mmCIF file of C-alpha atoms in Angstrom:
data_model
loop_
_atom_site.group_PDB
_atom_site.id
_atom_site.type_symbol
_atom_site.label_atom_id
_atom_site.label_comp_id
_atom_site.label_asym_id
_atom_site.label_seq_id
_atom_site.Cartn_x
_atom_site.Cartn_y
_atom_site.Cartn_z
ATOM 1 C CA MET A 173 0.000 0.000 0.000
ATOM 2 C CA ARG A 174 1.243 3.481 -0.852
ATOM 3 C CA ASP A 175 1.666 5.975 1.986
ATOM 4 C CA GLY A 176 0.309 9.532 1.955
ATOM 5 C CA PRO A 177 -2.520 11.050 -0.081
ATOM 6 C CA LEU A 178 -3.031 10.236 -3.725
ATOM 7 C CA ILE A 179 -2.405 13.338 -5.817
ATOM 8 C CA ALA A 180 -4.369 13.732 -9.020
ATOM 9 C CA PRO A 181 -2.261 14.047 -12.173
ATOM 10 C CA THR A 182 -2.216 17.467 -13.787
ATOM 11 C CA VAL A 183 -4.489 18.049 -16.743
ATOM 12 C CA GLU A 184 -1.390 18.246 -18.942
ATOM 13 C CA THR A 185 -0.082 14.880 -17.688
ATOM 14 C CA LEU A 186 -3.459 13.217 -18.054
ATOM 15 C CA SER A 187 -3.887 14.656 -21.537
ATOM 16 C CA GLU A 188 -0.522 13.175 -22.523
ATOM 17 C CA ARG A 189 -1.423 9.766 -21.118
ATOM 18 C CA LEU A 190 -4.792 9.832 -22.852
ATOM 19 C CA ALA A 191 -3.092 10.742 -26.124
ATOM 20 C CA GLU A 192 -0.714 7.788 -25.695
ATOM 21 C CA VAL A 193 -3.610 5.397 -25.060
ATOM 22 C CA ARG A 194 -5.349 6.666 -28.181
ATOM 23 C CA GLU A 195 -2.166 6.331 -30.226
ATOM 24 C CA ARG A 196 -1.879 2.711 -29.119
ATOM 25 C CA ILE A 197 -5.516 2.155 -30.022
ATOM 26 C CA ASP A 198 -4.815 3.519 -33.497
ATOM 27 C CA ALA A 199 -1.744 1.289 -33.831
ATOM 28 C CA ALA A 200 -3.845 -1.733 -32.825
ATOM 29 C CA GLY A 201 -6.295 -1.049 -35.610
ATOM 30 C CA GLY A 202 -8.848 1.093 -33.817
ATOM 31 C CA SER A 203 -9.638 4.777 -34.173
ATOM 32 C CA ALA A 204 -10.407 7.638 -31.808
ATOM 33 C CA ASP A 205 -13.882 8.109 -33.276
ATOM 34 C CA ARG A 206 -14.780 4.422 -32.926
ATOM 35 C CA VAL A 207 -13.164 3.274 -29.663
ATOM 36 C CA THR A 208 -14.390 4.917 -26.467
ATOM 37 C CA VAL A 209 -11.836 5.217 -23.676
ATOM 38 C CA ILE A 210 -13.448 4.791 -20.260
ATOM 39 C CA GLY A 211 -11.336 6.055 -17.365
ATOM 40 C CA VAL A 212 -11.675 3.682 -14.415
ATOM 41 C CA THR A 213 -11.459 5.814 -11.271
ATOM 42 C CA LYS A 214 -12.000 3.057 -8.711
ATOM 43 C CA THR A 215 -10.289 3.965 -5.380
ATOM 44 C CA PHE A 216 -9.095 7.340 -6.688
ATOM 45 C CA PRO A 217 -10.314 10.612 -5.103
ATOM 46 C CA ILE A 218 -12.900 12.795 -6.838
ATOM 47 C CA GLU A 219 -10.100 15.123 -7.982
ATOM 48 C CA PHE A 220 -9.077 12.443 -10.474
ATOM 49 C CA VAL A 221 -12.545 12.557 -12.036
ATOM 50 C CA VAL A 222 -12.332 16.336 -12.327
ATOM 51 C CA ALA A 223 -8.871 16.125 -13.903
ATOM 52 C CA ALA A 224 -10.109 13.485 -16.338
ATOM 53 C CA GLN A 225 -12.950 15.633 -17.592
ATOM 54 C CA ASN A 226 -10.721 18.689 -17.868
ATOM 55 C CA ALA A 227 -8.350 16.589 -19.996
ATOM 56 C CA GLY A 228 -11.171 15.671 -22.352
ATOM 57 C CA LEU A 229 -12.030 12.251 -20.930
ATOM 58 C CA ILE A 230 -15.775 12.317 -20.491
ATOM 59 C CA ASP A 231 -16.491 8.617 -19.919
ATOM 60 C CA VAL A 232 -15.758 7.361 -16.405
ATOM 61 C CA GLY A 233 -16.246 3.867 -14.985
ATOM 62 C CA GLU A 234 -16.879 2.762 -11.420
ATOM 63 C CA ASN A 235 -16.965 -0.754 -9.957
ATOM 64 C CA TYR A 236 -18.967 -0.183 -6.781
ATOM 65 C CA ALA A 237 -22.497 1.157 -6.522
ATOM 66 C CA GLN A 238 -21.955 3.272 -3.422
ATOM 67 C CA ASP A 239 -18.827 4.833 -4.934
ATOM 68 C CA LEU A 240 -20.534 5.748 -8.188
ATOM 69 C CA ALA A 241 -23.541 7.257 -6.422
ATOM 70 C CA ARG A 242 -21.327 9.327 -4.135
ATOM 71 C CA ARG A 243 -18.936 10.431 -6.866
ATOM 72 C CA HIS A 244 -21.801 11.356 -9.171
ATOM 73 C CA ASP A 245 -23.105 13.779 -6.556
ATOM 74 C CA GLU A 246 -19.638 15.083 -5.637
ATOM 75 C CA ALA A 247 -18.799 15.687 -9.285
ATOM 76 C CA ALA A 248 -22.086 17.477 -9.884
ATOM 77 C CA ALA A 249 -21.368 19.758 -6.921
ATOM 78 C CA LEU A 250 -18.029 20.604 -8.552
ATOM 79 C CA GLY A 251 -19.650 21.348 -11.899
ATOM 80 C CA VAL A 252 -18.413 18.130 -13.523
ATOM 81 C CA SER A 253 -20.759 15.784 -15.357
ATOM 82 C CA PRO A 254 -19.003 12.837 -16.981
ATOM 83 C CA ARG A 255 -20.838 9.942 -18.567
ATOM 84 C CA TRP A 256 -20.908 7.341 -15.804
ATOM 85 C CA HIS A 257 -20.462 3.667 -16.657
ATOM 86 C CA PHE A 258 -21.153 0.985 -14.070
ATOM 87 C CA ILE A 259 -18.593 -1.752 -14.731
ATOM 88 C CA GLY A 260 -18.580 -3.890 -11.580
ATOM 89 C CA GLY A 261 -20.613 -6.789 -10.302
ATOM 90 C CA LEU A 262 -24.129 -5.519 -9.696
ATOM 91 C CA GLN A 263 -26.473 -6.623 -6.936
ATOM 92 C CA ARG A 264 -30.142 -6.208 -7.647
ATOM 93 C CA ASN A 265 -30.704 -4.256 -4.420
ATOM 94 C CA LYS A 266 -28.180 -1.601 -5.539
ATOM 95 C CA VAL A 267 -30.014 -0.673 -8.728
ATOM 96 C CA LYS A 268 -32.284 1.833 -6.976
ATOM 97 C CA LEU A 269 -29.209 3.643 -5.630
ATOM 98 C CA LEU A 270 -27.834 4.125 -9.148
ATOM 99 C CA ALA A 271 -31.006 4.792 -11.125
ATOM 100 C CA GLY A 272 -30.777 8.066 -13.022
ATOM 101 C CA LYS A 273 -27.035 8.368 -12.429
ATOM 102 C CA VAL A 274 -25.662 5.706 -14.775
ATOM 103 C CA THR A 275 -25.210 6.468 -18.479
ATOM 104 C CA LEU A 276 -24.432 2.855 -19.402
ATOM 105 C CA TRP A 277 -24.986 -0.243 -17.267
ATOM 106 C CA GLN A 278 -22.223 -2.547 -18.534
ATOM 107 C CA THR A 279 -22.650 -5.638 -16.372
ATOM 108 C CA VAL A 280 -26.202 -6.849 -16.890
ATOM 109 C CA ASP A 281 -25.988 -10.632 -16.864
ATOM 110 C CA ARG A 282 -29.259 -12.124 -15.635
ATOM 111 C CA PRO A 283 -33.031 -11.719 -15.936
ATOM 112 C CA SER A 284 -33.513 -10.346 -12.413
ATOM 113 C CA LEU A 285 -31.199 -7.413 -13.183
ATOM 114 C CA VAL A 286 -32.994 -6.710 -16.437
ATOM 115 C CA ALA A 287 -36.306 -6.549 -14.595
ATOM 116 C CA GLU A 288 -34.957 -4.355 -11.801
ATOM 117 C CA ILE A 289 -33.241 -1.860 -14.106
ATOM 118 C CA ALA A 290 -36.356 -1.660 -16.269
ATOM 119 C CA LYS A 291 -38.385 -0.944 -13.136
ATOM 120 C CA ARG A 292 -36.023 1.663 -11.661
ATOM 121 C CA ASP A 293 -34.473 3.257 -14.758
ATOM 122 C CA ALA A 294 -36.947 2.899 -17.610
ATOM 123 C CA GLY A 295 -35.390 3.015 -21.060
ATOM 124 C CA ALA A 296 -31.829 2.743 -19.716
ATOM 125 C CA SER A 297 -28.915 1.814 -21.965
ATOM 126 C CA ILE A 298 -27.206 -1.456 -21.067
ATOM 127 C CA LEU A 299 -24.594 -3.948 -22.174
ATOM 128 C CA ILE A 300 -25.023 -7.667 -21.623
ATOM 129 C CA GLN A 301 -22.013 -9.063 -19.782
ATOM 130 C CA VAL A 302 -20.970 -12.392 -21.266
ATOM 131 C CA ASN A 303 -18.727 -14.956 -19.588
ATOM 132 C CA THR A 304 -16.512 -15.845 -22.545
ATOM 133 C CA THR A 305 -13.823 -17.613 -20.495
ATOM 134 C CA GLY A 306 -16.036 -20.270 -18.907
ATOM 135 C CA GLU A 307 -14.661 -19.544 -15.422
ATOM 136 C CA ALA A 308 -17.232 -20.653 -12.858
ATOM 137 C CA GLN A 309 -16.395 -17.838 -10.422
ATOM 138 C CA LYS A 310 -16.792 -15.096 -13.019
ATOM 139 C CA SER A 311 -19.927 -13.051 -13.585
ATOM 140 C CA GLY A 312 -21.528 -13.005 -16.992
ATOM 141 C CA CYS A 313 -24.282 -14.573 -18.997
ATOM 142 C CA PRO A 314 -23.361 -17.854 -20.730
ATOM 143 C CA PRO A 315 -22.837 -17.176 -24.444
ATOM 144 C CA ASP A 316 -25.665 -19.472 -25.482
ATOM 145 C CA GLU A 317 -28.123 -17.570 -23.262
ATOM 146 C CA THR A 318 -27.127 -14.087 -24.428
ATOM 147 C CA GLU A 319 -29.659 -13.721 -27.220
ATOM 148 C CA ALA A 320 -32.550 -14.635 -24.946
ATOM 149 C CA LEU A 321 -31.418 -12.127 -22.315
ATOM 150 C CA MET A 322 -31.100 -9.421 -24.965
ATOM 151 C CA THR A 323 -34.636 -10.148 -26.121
ATOM 152 C CA GLN A 324 -35.940 -9.929 -22.562
ATOM 153 C CA ALA A 325 -34.189 -6.581 -22.075
ATOM 154 C CA VAL A 326 -35.626 -5.130 -25.275
ATOM 155 C CA ASP A 327 -39.081 -6.392 -24.371
ATOM 156 C CA ALA A 328 -38.688 -4.665 -20.992
ATOM 157 C CA GLY A 329 -38.023 -1.354 -22.723
ATOM 158 C CA LEU A 330 -34.246 -1.215 -22.220
ATOM 159 C CA THR A 331 -31.784 -0.202 -24.930
ATOM 160 C CA VAL A 332 -29.245 -2.984 -25.492
ATOM 161 C CA ARG A 333 -26.226 -1.247 -26.992
ATOM 162 C CA GLY A 334 -23.944 -4.261 -27.036
ATOM 163 C CA LEU A 335 -21.918 -6.821 -25.123
ATOM 164 C CA MET A 336 -19.185 -6.719 -22.482
ATOM 165 C CA THR A 337 -16.638 -9.257 -21.281
ATOM 166 C CA ILE A 338 -13.601 -9.575 -19.021
ATOM 167 C CA GLY A 339 -10.510 -11.515 -20.063
ATOM 168 C CA PRO A 340 -9.252 -14.561 -18.178
ATOM 169 C CA THR A 341 -8.342 -14.308 -14.517
ATOM 170 C CA GLY A 342 -4.637 -14.612 -13.746
ATOM 171 C CA GLY A 343 -3.167 -13.082 -16.872
ATOM 172 C CA GLY A 344 -3.835 -15.786 -19.438
ATOM 173 C CA ASP A 345 -4.085 -15.020 -23.144
ATOM 174 C CA PRO A 346 -7.240 -12.874 -23.501
ATOM 175 C CA ARG A 347 -7.517 -13.136 -27.276
ATOM 176 C CA PRO A 348 -9.775 -16.223 -27.416
ATOM 177 C CA SER A 349 -12.301 -14.604 -25.064
ATOM 178 C CA PHE A 350 -12.201 -11.320 -26.995
ATOM 179 C CA GLU A 351 -12.608 -13.071 -30.317
ATOM 180 C CA ALA A 352 -15.505 -15.091 -28.921
ATOM 181 C CA LEU A 353 -17.289 -11.868 -27.930
ATOM 182 C CA ARG A 354 -16.652 -10.355 -31.358
ATOM 183 C CA THR A 355 -18.106 -13.437 -33.065
ATOM 184 C CA LEU A 356 -21.155 -13.351 -30.802
ATOM 185 C CA GLY A 357 -21.572 -9.620 -31.352
ATOM 186 C CA GLU A 358 -21.458 -10.071 -35.108
ATOM 187 C CA ARG A 359 -24.089 -12.781 -34.941
ATOM 188 C CA LEU A 360 -26.363 -10.638 -32.794
ATOM 189 C CA SER A 361 -25.633 -7.433 -34.768
ATOM 190 C CA VAL A 362 -24.738 -5.308 -31.754
ATOM 191 C CA GLU A 363 -23.235 -1.822 -31.876
ATOM 192 C CA GLU A 364 -20.752 -1.944 -28.994
ATOM 193 C CA LEU A 365 -18.206 -4.436 -27.653
ATOM 194 C CA SER A 366 -16.696 -3.448 -24.295
ATOM 195 C CA MET A 367 -13.531 -5.451 -23.692
ATOM 196 C CA GLY A 368 -9.976 -4.685 -22.699
ATOM 197 C CA MET A 369 -8.339 -3.030 -19.685
ATOM 198 C CA SER A 370 -4.960 -1.399 -19.057
ATOM 199 C CA ALA A 371 -3.013 -4.656 -19.449
ATOM 200 C CA ASP A 372 -4.727 -5.935 -22.592
ATOM 201 C CA TYR A 373 -6.664 -3.155 -24.309
ATOM 202 C CA GLU A 374 -4.505 -3.245 -27.449
ATOM 203 C CA ARG A 375 -5.293 -6.930 -27.983
ATOM 204 C CA ALA A 376 -8.951 -6.171 -27.327
ATOM 205 C CA VAL A 377 -8.969 -3.407 -29.939
ATOM 206 C CA ALA A 378 -7.302 -5.738 -32.434
ATOM 207 C CA ALA A 379 -10.146 -8.197 -31.778
ATOM 208 C CA GLY A 380 -12.811 -5.551 -32.391
ATOM 209 C CA SER A 381 -13.398 -3.745 -29.091
ATOM 210 C CA THR A 382 -15.260 -0.436 -29.279
ATOM 211 C CA MET A 383 -14.877 0.399 -25.567
ATOM 212 C CA VAL A 384 -11.798 -0.043 -23.379
ATOM 213 C CA ARG A 385 -11.826 0.309 -19.590
ATOM 214 C CA VAL A 386 -8.517 1.888 -18.586
ATOM 215 C CA GLY A 387 -7.399 2.826 -15.076
ATOM 216 C CA SER A 388 -3.699 2.579 -14.226
ATOM 217 C CA ALA A 389 -2.567 3.496 -17.751
ATOM 218 C CA LEU A 390 -4.199 6.875 -17.204
ATOM 219 C CA PHE A 391 -4.155 7.528 -13.482
ATOM 220 C CA GLY A 392 -1.135 5.563 -12.302
ATOM 221 C CA PRO A 393 -0.962 2.844 -9.616
ATOM 222 C CA ARG A 394 -3.967 2.639 -7.342
ATOM 223 C CA ARG A 395 -4.106 1.723 -3.683
ATOM 224 C CA THR A 396 -4.837 -1.910 -2.890
#
């Protein structure tokens, strides 16, 4: 664990890091107008969110419901209004806390969540999280159940913008899981594929990702 307070990077530093991430996206076969960079601010103070928006990064991801709800209100009080993405495991009883504050719910993986989001945040935009690695401990809808869950979400009045996945736990080769999501997305004709984090976003972009969730590459090491 690092000692002392975490100091937000300057807008200039963050702009440079964001430019580097986008250059790597371009080199991997993506483009700035097609691949959305989501800054993951988990565990970082609200000043990091402010710096991100001032550097031109308007999409921000949070893993925990209480953190997103609090940061949303703190940011609004500071005159900052990023597009908030919920990217962590979601409990049904936390949906009410987040309703109206989330721009894109990225981790919808079961019928009960579809029903609850439709009830609390009518017309919300979502991604279906798919477990493309087959790990029993990992969240995500089984690939062969994805189409049915998408249909249920649309029938409930939600906007299904695409699919999301997380690469293998423990640093294994993520390309098979990314390619599996791309193949599924092509079959289901979805707009967005959210896959790739700081350690593997270039491989995700090469496989067709349209959203990458980047934390340490932008903000530096986080506290554990």
